[in-house]
Amino acid sequence: MIRKLSCSQSILLFFSLAMMTLLLTGCGQSNSQATSGVGQPKGTVRVSGAWALYPMMVRWAEEFNKTYPHVRIDISAGGAGKGAADALAGLTDIGMVSREVKPEEIKQGGFHVAVVKDAVFPTISAKNPVAKEILERKGIRKEAFVDLWVLGKAATWSEVAGGAPSGDRAQVYTRSDSCGAAETWAAYLGGRNQEDLKGVGVYGDPGIADAVRKDPLAIGFNNLNYAYDAKTGLPVKGLQVPPIDTNGNGRVDPEEDLSTKEKAIKAVTSGIYPSPPARDLNLIAKERFKEPAKTFVKWILTNGQKYVDEVGYIRLSEPRIKEMLNKIE
């Protein structure tokens, strides 16, 4: 039986149905947003540059994508010089720079923030004829590095290692690509530039590590994560990291020992290892970081910092992180 509704009952029924419709519609929108990522940044972030930052950047990208799956991050390594040039030319959104950003790069609109610390270390072959003497007793003094890389002296390993018994001549390697590691190493050797360094030029961090590993008389330099094995914390197989005799007393003091990655990081954080060759690693963009790169860089300086120890880098201090976040805003 159909009962005819009064006017007031009809109005009440109309608003009840309308309210149900709005609630159902609202629920549908909420579910849609949750599954489609509405409100989250989208797009592609192009990154290139320093080998020193490459392993850390790959790890950051993996974790960032778990929270922001609609942002694609393309990463390539090619040296700090390429990273800065690509960013300033607008070819990438972020450049990785493992040295101080140069005044001329800032004049071109280079906007940069530090994101983590690292260091460059001297490396020798594990088959070096006086490796034991260098690693356990004498280390190498800064003056010997200056003789080899800056003055280009044909020094024997006896001269390099403070009188260790060897007449073999040291073979010096440097980087052929424009890179932060060479700039930082040159700055350590008296405020020089990469172009001032002597030696056989080899491309890339992996390249110079391989060249030194294969040559028993070689000496080169590598960034932290190319000098030490990520799994074992020991020098990469075939390499050794000689201590720098920072106080010039002619022997390896315990705090100068660089035989493991843990000891190397401790030497850097304590200030025993000089800066340079320890230094901040930077990200650079043209003028400002634009979305979605801005969200990515802010995430690196906040949530991303908890992965720094795991990958083997050195965290920035909390005041330094706050300074960088304020700079981005």
CSV table of N, CA and C in Angstrom, one decimal, residues 162-292:
chain,number,residue,atom,x,y,z
A,162,GLY,N,109.5,7.9,4.4
A,162,GLY,CA,110.4,8.3,5.5
A,162,GLY,C,111.6,7.4,5.8
A,163,GLY,N,112.2,6.8,4.7
A,163,GLY,CA,113.4,6.0,4.9
A,163,GLY,C,113.2,4.6,4.9
A,164,ALA,N,111.9,4.1,4.6
A,164,ALA,CA,111.7,2.7,4.4
A,164,ALA,C,112.6,2.1,3.3
A,165,PRO,N,113.1,0.9,3.4
A,165,PRO,CA,114.1,0.4,2.4
A,165,PRO,C,113.4,0.0,1.1
A,166,SER,N,113.4,1.0,0.2
A,166,SER,CA,112.9,0.7,-1.2
A,166,SER,C,113.5,1.8,-2.2
A,167,GLY,N,114.1,1.3,-3.3
A,167,GLY,CA,114.6,2.3,-4.3
A,167,GLY,C,113.6,2.4,-5.4
A,168,ASP,N,112.4,1.7,-5.3
A,168,ASP,CA,111.4,1.8,-6.4
A,168,ASP,C,110.8,3.2,-6.4
A,169,ARG,N,110.6,3.7,-7.7
A,169,ARG,CA,110.0,5.0,-7.8
A,169,ARG,C,108.5,5.0,-7.7
A,170,ALA,N,107.9,5.9,-7.0
A,170,ALA,CA,106.5,6.0,-6.8
A,170,ALA,C,105.8,6.4,-8.1
A,171,GLN,N,104.7,5.8,-8.5
A,171,GLN,CA,104.0,6.1,-9.7
A,171,GLN,C,102.7,6.9,-9.2
A,172,VAL,N,102.6,8.1,-9.6
A,172,VAL,CA,101.5,9.0,-9.1
A,172,VAL,C,100.3,9.0,-10.1
A,173,TYR,N,99.1,8.8,-9.5
A,173,TYR,CA,97.9,8.9,-10.3
A,173,TYR,C,97.0,10.1,-9.8
A,174,THR,N,96.3,10.7,-10.7
A,174,THR,CA,95.3,11.7,-10.4
A,174,THR,C,94.1,11.5,-11.3
A,175,ARG,N,93.1,12.4,-11.2
A,175,ARG,CA,91.8,12.2,-11.9
A,175,ARG,C,91.9,13.0,-13.2
A,176,SER,N,91.4,12.4,-14.3
A,176,SER,CA,91.3,13.1,-15.6
A,176,SER,C,90.0,13.9,-15.8
A,177,ASP,N,89.0,13.5,-15.0
A,177,ASP,CA,87.7,14.2,-15.1
A,177,ASP,C,87.7,15.3,-14.1
A,178,SER,N,86.9,16.4,-14.3
A,178,SER,CA,86.8,17.5,-13.4
A,178,SER,C,86.0,17.0,-12.2
A,179,CYS,N,86.6,16.9,-11.0
A,179,CYS,CA,85.9,16.3,-9.9
A,179,CYS,C,86.3,16.9,-8.6
A,180,GLY,N,85.4,16.7,-7.6
A,180,GLY,CA,85.5,17.3,-6.3
A,180,GLY,C,86.7,16.6,-5.5
A,181,ALA,N,86.9,15.3,-5.7
A,181,ALA,CA,88.0,14.6,-5.0
A,181,ALA,C,89.3,15.3,-5.3
A,182,ALA,N,89.6,15.5,-6.6
A,182,ALA,CA,90.9,16.1,-7.0
A,182,ALA,C,91.0,17.6,-6.6
A,183,GLU,N,89.9,18.3,-6.6
A,183,GLU,CA,89.9,19.7,-6.2
A,183,GLU,C,90.2,19.8,-4.7
A,184,THR,N,89.6,18.8,-3.9
A,184,THR,CA,89.7,18.8,-2.5
A,184,THR,C,91.2,18.4,-2.1
A,185,TRP,N,91.7,17.4,-2.8
A,185,TRP,CA,93.1,16.9,-2.6
A,185,TRP,C,94.1,18.0,-2.9
A,186,ALA,N,93.8,18.8,-4.0
A,186,ALA,CA,94.7,19.9,-4.4
A,186,ALA,C,94.6,21.0,-3.4
A,187,ALA,N,93.4,21.3,-2.8
A,187,ALA,CA,93.3,22.3,-1.8
A,187,ALA,C,94.1,21.9,-0.5
A,188,TYR,N,94.1,20.6,-0.2
A,188,TYR,CA,94.8,20.2,1.0
A,188,TYR,C,96.3,20.4,0.7
A,189,LEU,N,96.8,20.2,-0.5
A,189,LEU,CA,98.2,20.4,-0.8
A,189,LEU,C,98.6,21.8,-1.0
A,190,GLY,N,98.1,22.7,-0.3
A,190,GLY,CA,98.5,24.1,-0.3
A,190,GLY,C,97.6,25.0,-1.1
A,191,GLY,N,96.3,24.8,-1.1
A,191,GLY,CA,95.4,25.7,-1.7
A,191,GLY,C,95.5,25.7,-3.3
A,192,ARG,N,95.9,24.5,-3.8
A,192,ARG,CA,96.0,24.4,-5.2
A,192,ARG,C,94.7,24.1,-5.9
A,193,ASN,N,94.7,24.0,-7.3
A,193,ASN,CA,93.6,23.6,-8.0
A,193,ASN,C,93.9,22.2,-8.7
A,194,GLN,N,92.8,21.5,-9.1
A,194,GLN,CA,93.0,20.2,-9.7
A,194,GLN,C,94.0,20.3,-10.9
A,195,GLU,N,94.0,21.4,-11.6
A,195,GLU,CA,94.9,21.5,-12.8
A,195,GLU,C,96.4,21.5,-12.4
A,196,ASP,N,96.6,21.8,-11.1
A,196,ASP,CA,98.0,21.9,-10.6
A,196,ASP,C,98.6,20.5,-10.3
A,197,LEU,N,97.7,19.5,-10.2
A,197,LEU,CA,98.2,18.1,-9.8
A,197,LEU,C,98.9,17.4,-10.9
A,198,LYS,N,100.1,16.8,-10.6
A,198,LYS,CA,100.8,16.0,-11.5
A,198,LYS,C,100.3,14.5,-11.4
A,199,GLY,N,100.8,13.7,-12.4
A,199,GLY,CA,100.4,12.3,-12.4
A,199,GLY,C,99.7,11.8,-13.6
A,200,VAL,N,99.5,10.5,-13.6
A,200,VAL,CA,98.7,9.9,-14.7
A,200,VAL,C,97.2,10.1,-14.5
A,201,GLY,N,96.5,10.8,-15.4
A,201,GLY,CA,95.1,11.0,-15.2
A,201,GLY,C,94.3,9.8,-15.5
A,202,VAL,N,93.3,9.5,-14.6
A,202,VAL,CA,92.4,8.4,-14.8
A,202,VAL,C,91.0,8.9,-14.6
A,203,TYR,N,90.0,8.4,-15.3
A,203,TYR,CA,88.7,8.8,-15.2
A,203,TYR,C,87.9,8.1,-14.1
A,204,GLY,N,87.3,8.9,-13.2
A,204,GLY,CA,86.4,8.4,-12.2
A,204,GLY,C,87.0,7.8,-11.0
A,205,ASP,N,86.3,7.8,-9.9
A,205,ASP,CA,86.7,7.2,-8.7
A,205,ASP,C,87.0,5.7,-8.8
A,206,PRO,N,86.1,4.9,-9.5
A,206,PRO,CA,86.4,3.5,-9.6
A,206,PRO,C,87.7,3.3,-10.5
A,207,GLY,N,87.9,4.2,-11.5
A,207,GLY,CA,89.0,4.0,-12.4
A,207,GLY,C,90.3,4.2,-11.7
A,208,ILE,N,90.4,5.2,-10.8
A,208,ILE,CA,91.7,5.4,-10.1
A,208,ILE,C,92.0,4.4,-9.1
A,209,ALA,N,90.9,3.9,-8.5
A,209,ALA,CA,91.1,2.8,-7.5
A,209,ALA,C,91.6,1.5,-8.2
A,210,ASP,N,91.1,1.3,-9.4
A,210,ASP,CA,91.5,0.1,-10.1
A,210,ASP,C,93.0,0.2,-10.6
A,211,ALA,N,93.3,1.4,-11.0
A,211,ALA,CA,94.7,1.7,-11.5
A,211,ALA,C,95.7,1.5,-10.3
A,212,VAL,N,95.4,2.0,-9.2
A,212,VAL,CA,96.3,1.9,-8.0
A,212,VAL,C,96.3,0.4,-7.6
A,213,ARG,N,95.2,-0.3,-7.6
A,213,ARG,CA,95.2,-1.7,-7.2
A,213,ARG,C,96.1,-2.6,-8.0
A,214,LYS,N,96.2,-2.3,-9.3
A,214,LYS,CA,96.9,-3.1,-10.3
A,214,LYS,C,98.4,-2.8,-10.3
A,215,ASP,N,98.8,-1.6,-9.7
A,215,ASP,CA,100.2,-1.2,-9.8
A,215,ASP,C,100.8,-1.2,-8.4
A,216,PRO,N,101.7,-2.1,-8.1
A,216,PRO,CA,102.3,-2.1,-6.8
A,216,PRO,C,103.1,-0.9,-6.3
A,217,LEU,N,103.5,-0.1,-7.3
A,217,LEU,CA,104.2,1.2,-7.0
A,217,LEU,C,103.4,2.4,-7.0
A,218,ALA,N,102.1,2.2,-7.2
A,218,ALA,CA,101.2,3.4,-7.4
A,218,ALA,C,100.8,4.1,-6.1
A,219,ILE,N,100.4,5.3,-6.2
A,219,ILE,CA,99.8,6.1,-5.1
A,219,ILE,C,98.7,7.0,-5.8
A,220,GLY,N,97.5,7.0,-5.2
A,220,GLY,CA,96.5,7.8,-5.7
A,220,GLY,C,95.6,8.4,-4.6
A,221,PHE,N,94.4,8.7,-4.8
A,221,PHE,CA,93.5,9.2,-3.8
A,221,PHE,C,92.0,8.8,-4.2
A,222,ASN,N,91.2,8.5,-3.2
A,222,ASN,CA,89.8,8.1,-3.4
A,222,ASN,C,88.9,8.7,-2.4
A,223,ASN,N,87.7,8.9,-2.8
A,223,ASN,CA,86.6,9.3,-1.8
A,223,ASN,C,86.4,8.1,-0.8
A,224,LEU,N,85.8,8.4,0.3
A,224,LEU,CA,85.6,7.4,1.4
A,224,LEU,C,85.1,6.1,0.9
A,225,ASN,N,84.0,6.2,0.1
A,225,ASN,CA,83.3,5.0,-0.2
A,225,ASN,C,83.9,4.2,-1.4
A,226,TYR,N,85.0,4.7,-1.9
A,226,TYR,CA,85.7,4.0,-3.0
A,226,TYR,C,87.1,3.5,-2.4
A,227,ALA,N,87.4,4.0,-1.2
A,227,ALA,CA,88.6,3.5,-0.6
A,227,ALA,C,88.3,2.3,0.4
A,228,TYR,N,87.0,2.3,0.9
A,228,TYR,CA,86.7,1.3,1.9
A,228,TYR,C,85.5,0.4,1.3
A,229,ASP,N,85.5,-0.9,1.6
A,229,ASP,CA,84.5,-1.8,1.2
A,229,ASP,C,83.3,-1.6,2.2
A,230,ALA,N,82.1,-1.4,1.5
A,230,ALA,CA,80.9,-1.1,2.3
A,230,ALA,C,80.5,-2.2,3.3
A,231,LYS,N,80.8,-3.5,2.9
A,231,LYS,CA,80.3,-4.6,3.7
A,231,LYS,C,81.3,-4.9,4.8
A,232,THR,N,82.6,-4.9,4.5
A,232,THR,CA,83.6,-5.3,5.5
A,232,THR,C,84.1,-4.1,6.3
A,233,GLY,N,84.0,-2.9,5.8
A,233,GLY,CA,84.6,-1.8,6.5
A,233,GLY,C,86.1,-1.7,6.4
A,234,LEU,N,86.7,-2.6,5.6
A,234,LEU,CA,88.1,-2.6,5.4
A,234,LEU,C,88.4,-1.9,4.1
A,235,PRO,N,89.7,-1.6,3.8
A,235,PRO,CA,90.0,-1.0,2.5
A,235,PRO,C,89.6,-1.9,1.4
A,236,VAL,N,89.1,-1.4,0.2
A,236,VAL,CA,88.7,-2.2,-0.9
A,236,VAL,C,89.8,-3.2,-1.2
A,237,LYS,N,89.5,-4.4,-1.6
A,237,LYS,CA,90.4,-5.5,-1.9
A,237,LYS,C,91.5,-5.0,-2.9
A,238,GLY,N,92.7,-5.2,-2.5
A,238,GLY,CA,93.8,-4.8,-3.4
A,238,GLY,C,94.4,-3.4,-3.0
A,239,LEU,N,93.6,-2.6,-2.2
A,239,LEU,CA,94.1,-1.3,-1.8
A,239,LEU,C,94.4,-1.2,-0.3
A,240,GLN,N,95.2,-0.2,0.1
A,240,GLN,CA,95.4,0.1,1.5
A,240,GLN,C,95.3,1.6,1.6
A,241,VAL,N,94.9,2.1,2.8
A,241,VAL,CA,94.8,3.5,3.0
A,241,VAL,C,95.9,3.9,4.0
A,242,PRO,N,97.0,4.6,3.6
A,242,PRO,CA,98.1,4.9,4.4
A,242,PRO,C,97.7,6.0,5.4
A,243,PRO,N,98.1,5.9,6.7
A,243,PRO,CA,97.9,7.0,7.6
A,243,PRO,C,98.7,8.3,7.2
A,244,ILE,N,98.1,9.4,7.4
A,244,ILE,CA,98.8,10.7,7.3
A,244,ILE,C,99.4,11.1,8.6
A,245,ASP,N,100.7,11.3,8.6
A,245,ASP,CA,101.5,11.7,9.8
A,245,ASP,C,101.2,13.1,10.1
A,246,THR,N,100.0,13.4,10.6
A,246,THR,CA,99.5,14.8,10.7
A,246,THR,C,100.3,15.6,11.7
A,247,ASN,N,100.9,15.0,12.7
A,247,ASN,CA,101.7,15.8,13.6
A,247,ASN,C,103.2,15.8,13.3
A,248,GLY,N,103.6,15.1,12.3
A,248,GLY,CA,104.9,15.1,11.8
A,248,GLY,C,105.9,14.5,12.8
A,249,ASN,N,105.5,13.5,13.6
A,249,ASN,CA,106.5,13.0,14.6
A,249,ASN,C,107.2,11.7,14.1
A,250,GLY,N,106.9,11.3,12.8
A,250,GLY,CA,107.6,10.2,12.2
A,250,GLY,C,107.1,8.9,12.5
A,251,ARG,N,105.9,8.8,13.1
A,251,ARG,CA,105.3,7.5,13.4
A,251,ARG,C,103.8,7.6,13.4
A,252,VAL,N,103.1,6.4,13.3
A,252,VAL,CA,101.7,6.3,13.2
A,252,VAL,C,101.1,6.3,14.6
A,253,ASP,N,100.5,7.4,15.0
A,253,ASP,CA,99.8,7.4,16.3
A,253,ASP,C,98.4,6.7,16.2
A,254,PRO,N,97.9,6.1,17.3
A,254,PRO,CA,96.6,5.4,17.2
A,254,PRO,C,95.5,6.2,16.6
A,255,GLU,N,95.4,7.5,16.9
A,255,GLU,CA,94.3,8.3,16.3
A,255,GLU,C,94.5,8.6,14.8
A,256,GLU,N,95.7,8.4,14.3
A,256,GLU,CA,96.0,8.6,12.9
A,256,GLU,C,95.8,7.3,12.0
A,257,ASP,N,95.5,6.2,12.7
A,257,ASP,CA,95.3,4.9,12.0
A,257,ASP,C,94.1,4.9,11.2
A,258,LEU,N,94.2,4.6,9.9
A,258,LEU,CA,93.1,4.6,8.9
A,258,LEU,C,92.8,3.2,8.4
A,259,SER,N,93.1,2.2,9.2
A,259,SER,CA,93.0,0.8,8.6
A,259,SER,C,91.6,0.3,8.5
A,260,THR,N,90.6,1.0,9.0
A,260,THR,CA,89.2,0.6,8.8
A,260,THR,C,88.4,1.8,8.6
A,261,LYS,N,87.2,1.6,8.0
A,261,LYS,CA,86.3,2.8,7.7
A,261,LYS,C,85.9,3.4,9.0
A,262,GLU,N,85.6,2.6,10.0
A,262,GLU,CA,85.2,3.2,11.3
A,262,GLU,C,86.3,4.1,11.9
A,263,LYS,N,87.5,3.7,11.8
A,263,LYS,CA,88.6,4.5,12.3
A,263,LYS,C,88.8,5.8,11.5
A,264,ALA,N,88.6,5.7,10.2
A,264,ALA,CA,88.7,6.8,9.3
A,264,ALA,C,87.6,7.9,9.6
A,265,ILE,N,86.4,7.4,9.8
A,265,ILE,CA,85.3,8.3,10.1
A,265,ILE,C,85.5,9.0,11.5
A,266,LYS,N,86.0,8.2,12.4
A,266,LYS,CA,86.4,8.8,13.8
A,266,LYS,C,87.5,9.8,13.6
A,267,ALA,N,88.5,9.6,12.8
A,267,ALA,CA,89.5,10.6,12.6
A,267,ALA,C,89.0,11.9,12.0
A,268,VAL,N,88.0,11.7,11.1
A,268,VAL,CA,87.4,12.9,10.5
A,268,VAL,C,86.5,13.7,11.5
A,269,THR,N,85.7,13.0,12.2
A,269,THR,CA,84.8,13.7,13.2
A,269,THR,C,85.5,14.3,14.3
A,270,SER,N,86.6,13.7,14.7
A,270,SER,CA,87.4,14.2,15.8
A,270,SER,C,88.3,15.4,15.4
A,271,GLY,N,88.5,15.6,14.1
A,271,GLY,CA,89.3,16.7,13.6
A,271,GLY,C,90.8,16.3,13.5
A,272,ILE,N,91.1,15.0,13.8
A,272,ILE,CA,92.5,14.6,13.6
A,272,ILE,C,92.8,14.6,12.1
A,273,TYR,N,91.9,14.1,11.3
A,273,TYR,CA,92.1,14.1,9.9
A,273,TYR,C,91.8,15.5,9.4
A,274,PRO,N,92.7,16.0,8.6
A,274,PRO,CA,92.5,17.5,8.2
A,274,PRO,C,91.4,17.7,7.3
A,275,SER,N,90.9,19.0,7.3
A,275,SER,CA,89.8,19.4,6.4
A,275,SER,C,90.2,20.7,5.7
A,276,PRO,N,90.4,20.7,4.4
A,276,PRO,CA,90.4,19.6,3.5
A,276,PRO,C,91.6,18.7,3.9
A,277,PRO,N,91.5,17.4,3.5
A,277,PRO,CA,90.7,16.7,2.5
A,277,PRO,C,89.3,16.2,3.0
A,278,ALA,N,89.0,16.4,4.3
A,278,ALA,CA,87.6,16.2,4.7
A,278,ALA,C,86.8,17.4,4.2
A,279,ARG,N,85.5,17.2,3.9
A,279,ARG,CA,84.7,18.3,3.4
A,279,ARG,C,83.2,18.0,3.4
A,280,ASP,N,82.4,19.1,3.2
A,280,ASP,CA,81.0,18.9,3.0
A,280,ASP,C,80.7,18.5,1.6
A,281,LEU,N,79.7,17.7,1.4
A,281,LEU,CA,79.2,17.4,0.0
A,281,LEU,C,77.9,18.2,-0.2
A,282,ASN,N,77.8,18.8,-1.4
A,282,ASN,CA,76.7,19.8,-1.7
A,282,ASN,C,75.8,19.3,-2.8
A,283,LEU,N,74.6,19.8,-2.8
A,283,LEU,CA,73.7,19.7,-3.9
A,283,LEU,C,73.5,21.2,-4.5
A,284,ILE,N,73.5,21.3,-5.8
A,284,ILE,CA,73.3,22.6,-6.4
A,284,ILE,C,72.2,22.6,-7.4
A,285,ALA,N,71.6,23.8,-7.6
A,285,ALA,CA,70.5,24.0,-8.6
A,285,ALA,C,70.7,25.4,-9.2
A,286,LYS,N,70.0,25.6,-10.3
A,286,LYS,CA,70.0,26.9,-10.9
A,286,LYS,C,69.0,27.8,-10.1
A,287,GLU,N,69.4,28.8,-9.4
A,287,GLU,CA,68.6,29.8,-8.7
A,287,GLU,C,68.0,29.1,-7.4
A,288,ARG,N,67.0,28.2,-7.6
A,288,ARG,CA,66.4,27.5,-6.4
A,288,ARG,C,66.1,26.1,-6.8
A,289,PHE,N,65.8,25.2,-5.8
A,289,PHE,CA,65.3,23.9,-6.1
A,289,PHE,C,63.8,24.0,-6.3
A,290,LYS,N,63.3,23.5,-7.5
A,290,LYS,CA,61.9,23.6,-7.8
A,290,LYS,C,61.3,22.2,-7.6
A,291,GLU,N,60.0,22.2,-7.4
A,291,GLU,CA,59.3,20.9,-7.2
A,291,GLU,C,59.3,20.0,-8.4
A,292,PRO,N,59.5,18.7,-8.3
A,292,PRO,CA,59.5,18.0,-7.0
A,292,PRO,C,60.9,17.8,-6.4
